[in-house]
mmCIF file of C-alpha atoms in Angstrom:
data_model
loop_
_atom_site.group_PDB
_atom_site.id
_atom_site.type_symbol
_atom_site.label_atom_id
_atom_site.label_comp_id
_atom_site.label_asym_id
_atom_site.label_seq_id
_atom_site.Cartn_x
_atom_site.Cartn_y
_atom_site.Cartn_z
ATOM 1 C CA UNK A 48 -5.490 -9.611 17.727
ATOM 2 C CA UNK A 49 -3.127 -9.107 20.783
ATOM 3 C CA UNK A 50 0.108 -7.416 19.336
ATOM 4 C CA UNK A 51 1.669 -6.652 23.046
ATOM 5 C CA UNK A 52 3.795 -10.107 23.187
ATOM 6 C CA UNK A 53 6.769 -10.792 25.382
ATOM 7 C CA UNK A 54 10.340 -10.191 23.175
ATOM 8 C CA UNK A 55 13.346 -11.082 24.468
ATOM 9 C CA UNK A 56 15.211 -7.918 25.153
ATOM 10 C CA UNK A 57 19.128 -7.920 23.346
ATOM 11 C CA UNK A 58 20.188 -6.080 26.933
ATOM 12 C CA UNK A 59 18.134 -8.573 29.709
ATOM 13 C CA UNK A 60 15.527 -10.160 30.784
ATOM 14 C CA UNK A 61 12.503 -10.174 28.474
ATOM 15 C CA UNK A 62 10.000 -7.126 28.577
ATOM 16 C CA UNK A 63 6.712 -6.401 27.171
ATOM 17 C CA UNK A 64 7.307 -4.554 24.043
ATOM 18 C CA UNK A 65 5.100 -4.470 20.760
ATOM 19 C CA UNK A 66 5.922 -6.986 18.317
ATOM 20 C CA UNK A 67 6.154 -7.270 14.583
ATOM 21 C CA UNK A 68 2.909 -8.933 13.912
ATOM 22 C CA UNK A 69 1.041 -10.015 10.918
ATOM 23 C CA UNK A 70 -1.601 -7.125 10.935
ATOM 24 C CA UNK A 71 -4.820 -9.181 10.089
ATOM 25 C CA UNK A 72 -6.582 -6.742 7.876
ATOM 26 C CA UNK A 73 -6.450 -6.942 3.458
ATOM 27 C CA UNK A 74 -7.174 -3.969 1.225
ATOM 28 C CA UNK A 75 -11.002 -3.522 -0.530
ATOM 29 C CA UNK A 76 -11.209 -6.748 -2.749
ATOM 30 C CA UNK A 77 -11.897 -3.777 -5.657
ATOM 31 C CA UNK A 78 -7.680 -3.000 -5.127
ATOM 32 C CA UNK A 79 -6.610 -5.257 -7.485
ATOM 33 C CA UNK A 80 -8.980 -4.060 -10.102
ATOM 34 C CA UNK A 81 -7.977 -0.383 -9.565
ATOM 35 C CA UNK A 82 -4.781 -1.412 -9.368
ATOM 36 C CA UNK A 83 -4.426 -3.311 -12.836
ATOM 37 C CA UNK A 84 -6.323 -0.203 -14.551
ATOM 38 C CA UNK A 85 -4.089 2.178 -12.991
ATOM 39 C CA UNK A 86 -1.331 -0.558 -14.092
ATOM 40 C CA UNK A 87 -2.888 -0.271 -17.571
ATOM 41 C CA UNK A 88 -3.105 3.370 -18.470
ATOM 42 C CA UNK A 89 0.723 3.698 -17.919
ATOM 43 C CA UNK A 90 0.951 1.413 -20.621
ATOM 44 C CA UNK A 91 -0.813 3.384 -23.255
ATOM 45 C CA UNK A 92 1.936 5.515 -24.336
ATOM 46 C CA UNK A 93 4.919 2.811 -24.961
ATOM 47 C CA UNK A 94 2.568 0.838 -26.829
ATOM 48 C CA UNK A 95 1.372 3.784 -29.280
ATOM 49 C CA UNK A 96 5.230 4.322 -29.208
ATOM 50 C CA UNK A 97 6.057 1.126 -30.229
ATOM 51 C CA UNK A 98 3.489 1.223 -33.300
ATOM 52 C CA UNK A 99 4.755 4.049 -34.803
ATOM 53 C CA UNK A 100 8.187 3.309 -34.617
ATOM 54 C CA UNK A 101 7.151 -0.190 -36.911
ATOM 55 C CA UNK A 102 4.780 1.949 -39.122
ATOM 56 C CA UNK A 103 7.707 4.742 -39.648
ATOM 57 C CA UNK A 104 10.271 2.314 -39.834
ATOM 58 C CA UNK A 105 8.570 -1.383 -40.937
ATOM 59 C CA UNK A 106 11.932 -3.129 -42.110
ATOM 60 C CA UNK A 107 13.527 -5.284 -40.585
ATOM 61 C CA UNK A 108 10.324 -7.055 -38.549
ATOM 62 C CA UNK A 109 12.501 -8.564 -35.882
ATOM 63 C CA UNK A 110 13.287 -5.841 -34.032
ATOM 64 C CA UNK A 111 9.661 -4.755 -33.739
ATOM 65 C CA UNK A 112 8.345 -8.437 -32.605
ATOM 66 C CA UNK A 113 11.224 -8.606 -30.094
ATOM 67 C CA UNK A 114 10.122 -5.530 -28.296
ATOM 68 C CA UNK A 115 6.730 -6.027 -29.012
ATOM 69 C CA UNK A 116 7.311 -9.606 -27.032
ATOM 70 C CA UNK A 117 8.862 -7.927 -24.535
ATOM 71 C CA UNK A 118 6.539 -5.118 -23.788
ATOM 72 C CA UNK A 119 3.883 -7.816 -23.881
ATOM 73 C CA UNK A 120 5.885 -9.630 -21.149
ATOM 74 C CA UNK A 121 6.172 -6.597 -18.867
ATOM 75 C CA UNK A 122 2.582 -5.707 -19.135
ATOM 76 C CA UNK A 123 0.994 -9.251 -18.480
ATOM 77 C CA UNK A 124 3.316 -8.855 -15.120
ATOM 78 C CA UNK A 125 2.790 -5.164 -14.062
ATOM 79 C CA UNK A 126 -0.807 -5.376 -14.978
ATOM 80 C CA UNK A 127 -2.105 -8.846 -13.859
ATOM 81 C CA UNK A 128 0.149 -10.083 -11.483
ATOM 82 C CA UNK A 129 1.456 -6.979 -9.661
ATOM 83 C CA UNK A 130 -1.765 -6.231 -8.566
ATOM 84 C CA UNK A 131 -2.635 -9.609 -7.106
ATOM 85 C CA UNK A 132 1.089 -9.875 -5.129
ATOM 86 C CA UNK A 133 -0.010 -6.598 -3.538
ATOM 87 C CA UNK A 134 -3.351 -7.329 -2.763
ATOM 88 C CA UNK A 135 -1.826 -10.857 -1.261
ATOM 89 C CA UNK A 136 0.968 -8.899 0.448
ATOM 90 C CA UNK A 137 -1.022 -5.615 2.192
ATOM 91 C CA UNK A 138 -2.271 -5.487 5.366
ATOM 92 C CA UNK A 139 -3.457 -3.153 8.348
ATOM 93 C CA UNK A 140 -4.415 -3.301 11.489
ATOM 94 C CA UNK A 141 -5.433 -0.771 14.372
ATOM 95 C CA UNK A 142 -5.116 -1.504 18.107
ATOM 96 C CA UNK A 143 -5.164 0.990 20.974
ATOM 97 C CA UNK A 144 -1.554 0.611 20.984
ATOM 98 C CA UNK A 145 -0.348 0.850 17.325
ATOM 99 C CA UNK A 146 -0.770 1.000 13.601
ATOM 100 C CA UNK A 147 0.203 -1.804 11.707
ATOM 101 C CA UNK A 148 1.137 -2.338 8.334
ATOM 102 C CA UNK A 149 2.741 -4.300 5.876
ATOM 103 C CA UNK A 150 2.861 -3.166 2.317
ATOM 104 C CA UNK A 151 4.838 -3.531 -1.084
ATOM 105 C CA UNK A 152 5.337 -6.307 -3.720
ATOM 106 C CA UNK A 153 8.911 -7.049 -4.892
ATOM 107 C CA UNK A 154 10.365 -4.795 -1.969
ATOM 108 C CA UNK A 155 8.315 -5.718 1.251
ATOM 109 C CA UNK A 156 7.771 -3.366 4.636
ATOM 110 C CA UNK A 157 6.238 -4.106 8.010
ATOM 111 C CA UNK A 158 5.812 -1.111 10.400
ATOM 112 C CA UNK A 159 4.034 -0.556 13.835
ATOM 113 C CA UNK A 160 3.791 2.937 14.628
ATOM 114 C CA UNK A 161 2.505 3.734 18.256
ATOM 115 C CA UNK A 162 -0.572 5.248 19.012
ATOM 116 C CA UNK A 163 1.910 8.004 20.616
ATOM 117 C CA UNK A 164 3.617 8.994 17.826
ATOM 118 C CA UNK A 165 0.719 9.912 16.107
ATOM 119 C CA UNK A 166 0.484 13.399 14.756
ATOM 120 C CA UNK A 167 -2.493 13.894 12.002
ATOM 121 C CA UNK A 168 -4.886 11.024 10.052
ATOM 122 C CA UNK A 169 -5.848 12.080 6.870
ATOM 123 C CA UNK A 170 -7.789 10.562 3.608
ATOM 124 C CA UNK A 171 -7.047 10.903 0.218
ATOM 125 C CA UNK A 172 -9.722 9.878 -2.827
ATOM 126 C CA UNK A 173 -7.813 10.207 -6.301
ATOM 127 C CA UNK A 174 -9.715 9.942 -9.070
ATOM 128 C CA UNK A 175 -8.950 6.057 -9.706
ATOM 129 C CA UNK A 176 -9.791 5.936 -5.997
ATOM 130 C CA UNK A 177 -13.200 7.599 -6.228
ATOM 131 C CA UNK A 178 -14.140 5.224 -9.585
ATOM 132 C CA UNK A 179 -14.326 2.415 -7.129
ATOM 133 C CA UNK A 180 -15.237 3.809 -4.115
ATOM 134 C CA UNK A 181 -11.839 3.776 -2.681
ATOM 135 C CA UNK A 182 -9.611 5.971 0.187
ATOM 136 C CA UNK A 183 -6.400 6.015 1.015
ATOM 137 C CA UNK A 184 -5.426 6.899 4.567
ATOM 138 C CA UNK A 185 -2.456 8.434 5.979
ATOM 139 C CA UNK A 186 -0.976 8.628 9.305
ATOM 140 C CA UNK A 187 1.266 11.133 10.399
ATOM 141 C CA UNK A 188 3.828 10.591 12.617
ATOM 142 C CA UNK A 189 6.801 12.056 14.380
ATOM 143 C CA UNK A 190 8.873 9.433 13.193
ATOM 144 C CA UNK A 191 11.895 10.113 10.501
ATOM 145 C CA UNK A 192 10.714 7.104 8.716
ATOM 146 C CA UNK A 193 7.468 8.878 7.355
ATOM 147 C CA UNK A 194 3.864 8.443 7.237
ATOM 148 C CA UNK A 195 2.304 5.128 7.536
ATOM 149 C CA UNK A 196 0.211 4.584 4.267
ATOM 150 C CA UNK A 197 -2.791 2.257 4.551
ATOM 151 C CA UNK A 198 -4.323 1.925 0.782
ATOM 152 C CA UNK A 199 -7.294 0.847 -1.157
ATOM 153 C CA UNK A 200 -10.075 0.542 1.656
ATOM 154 C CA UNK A 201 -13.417 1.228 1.129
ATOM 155 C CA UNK A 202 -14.855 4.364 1.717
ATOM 156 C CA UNK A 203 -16.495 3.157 4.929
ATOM 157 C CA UNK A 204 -13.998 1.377 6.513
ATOM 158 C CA UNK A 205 -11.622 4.594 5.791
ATOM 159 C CA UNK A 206 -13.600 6.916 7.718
ATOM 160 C CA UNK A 207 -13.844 3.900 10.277
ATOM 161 C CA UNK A 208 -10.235 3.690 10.595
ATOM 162 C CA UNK A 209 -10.096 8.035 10.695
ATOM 163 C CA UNK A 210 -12.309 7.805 13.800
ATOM 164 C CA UNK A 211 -10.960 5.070 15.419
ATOM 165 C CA UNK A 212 -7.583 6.212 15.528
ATOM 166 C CA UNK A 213 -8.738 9.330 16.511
ATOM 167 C CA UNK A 214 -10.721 8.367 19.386
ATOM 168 C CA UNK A 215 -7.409 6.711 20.623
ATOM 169 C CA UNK A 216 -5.239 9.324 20.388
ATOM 170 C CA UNK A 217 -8.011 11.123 22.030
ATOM 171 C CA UNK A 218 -8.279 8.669 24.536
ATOM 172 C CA UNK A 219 -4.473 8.776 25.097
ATOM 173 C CA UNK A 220 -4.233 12.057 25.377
ATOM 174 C CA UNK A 221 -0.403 12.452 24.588
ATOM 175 C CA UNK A 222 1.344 15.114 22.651
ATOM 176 C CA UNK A 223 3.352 13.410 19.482
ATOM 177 C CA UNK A 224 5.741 15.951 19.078
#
């Protein structure tokens, strides 16, 4: 995917500068699973909370099946439909010119981060991440907006992406700093 296109300029004529593209690339299909058992653990405790609260105090019942509904509510969300937004939502893509990526669920962000601005490229397995054979990579810039977060690939394609954007930087041969 080309990602060089022609944008008008808000100061003249139109110049080649790098667009805001769709990046073409999804997560590991396993993300949504990880996700929704990640999504699931942090449930644990206001559940347990919830049932002691009715066993200490059992009278009235309305209270308890009111927040009971609506901790049902939130977790159907968080846990089965978060994940799927995401999954629907995150991309990546690497070209000898940039990283792109789009990420989030209810708050969205698309970034392109040139090849030049990049600093370090590192990997991160969590535990969750390791379970289903999942990295996380990072790319350092020297940008004030932060690292650009690409999550949930497989473990291949991660080291993929680690040497690919390597061998472009390489390749490029420019300082980031």
């Amino acid at each position: 995917m080309d990602h060089a296109r022609n944008v008008p300029s808000a100061t003249g004529p139109q110049r080649n500068h790098l667009a805001l593209a769709e990046p073409a690339h999804r997560p590991s299909s396993q993300a949504p699973v990880m996700w929704a058992l990640s999504a699931s653990l942090g449930w644990i405790l206001p559940v347990i909370a919830q049932l002691v609260w009715w066993a200490v105090h059992p009278q009235p019942p309305w209270p308890h099946l009111a927040a009971a509904a609506l901790t049902a509510v939130a977790m159907v969300v968080h846990i089965g439909v978060v994940p799927l937004w995401r999954y629907r939502v995150h991309r990546w893509e690497i070209s000898p010119q940039a990283v792109f990526t789009r990420t989030g669920w209810l708050v969205q962000e698309r970034r392109i981060t040139p090849i030049s601005r990049v600093q370090t490229v590192d990997t991160y397995r969590g535990p969750m991440d390791r379970l289903f054979g999942l990295a996380n990579v990072t790319v350092t810039t020297a940008s004030s907006a932060g690292a650009v977060h690409i999550e949930a690939l497989d473990t291949d394609v991660a080291d993929r992406v680690v040497a690919q954007l390597t061998d472009i930087a390489a390749l490029r041969g420019e300082d980031a700093t």
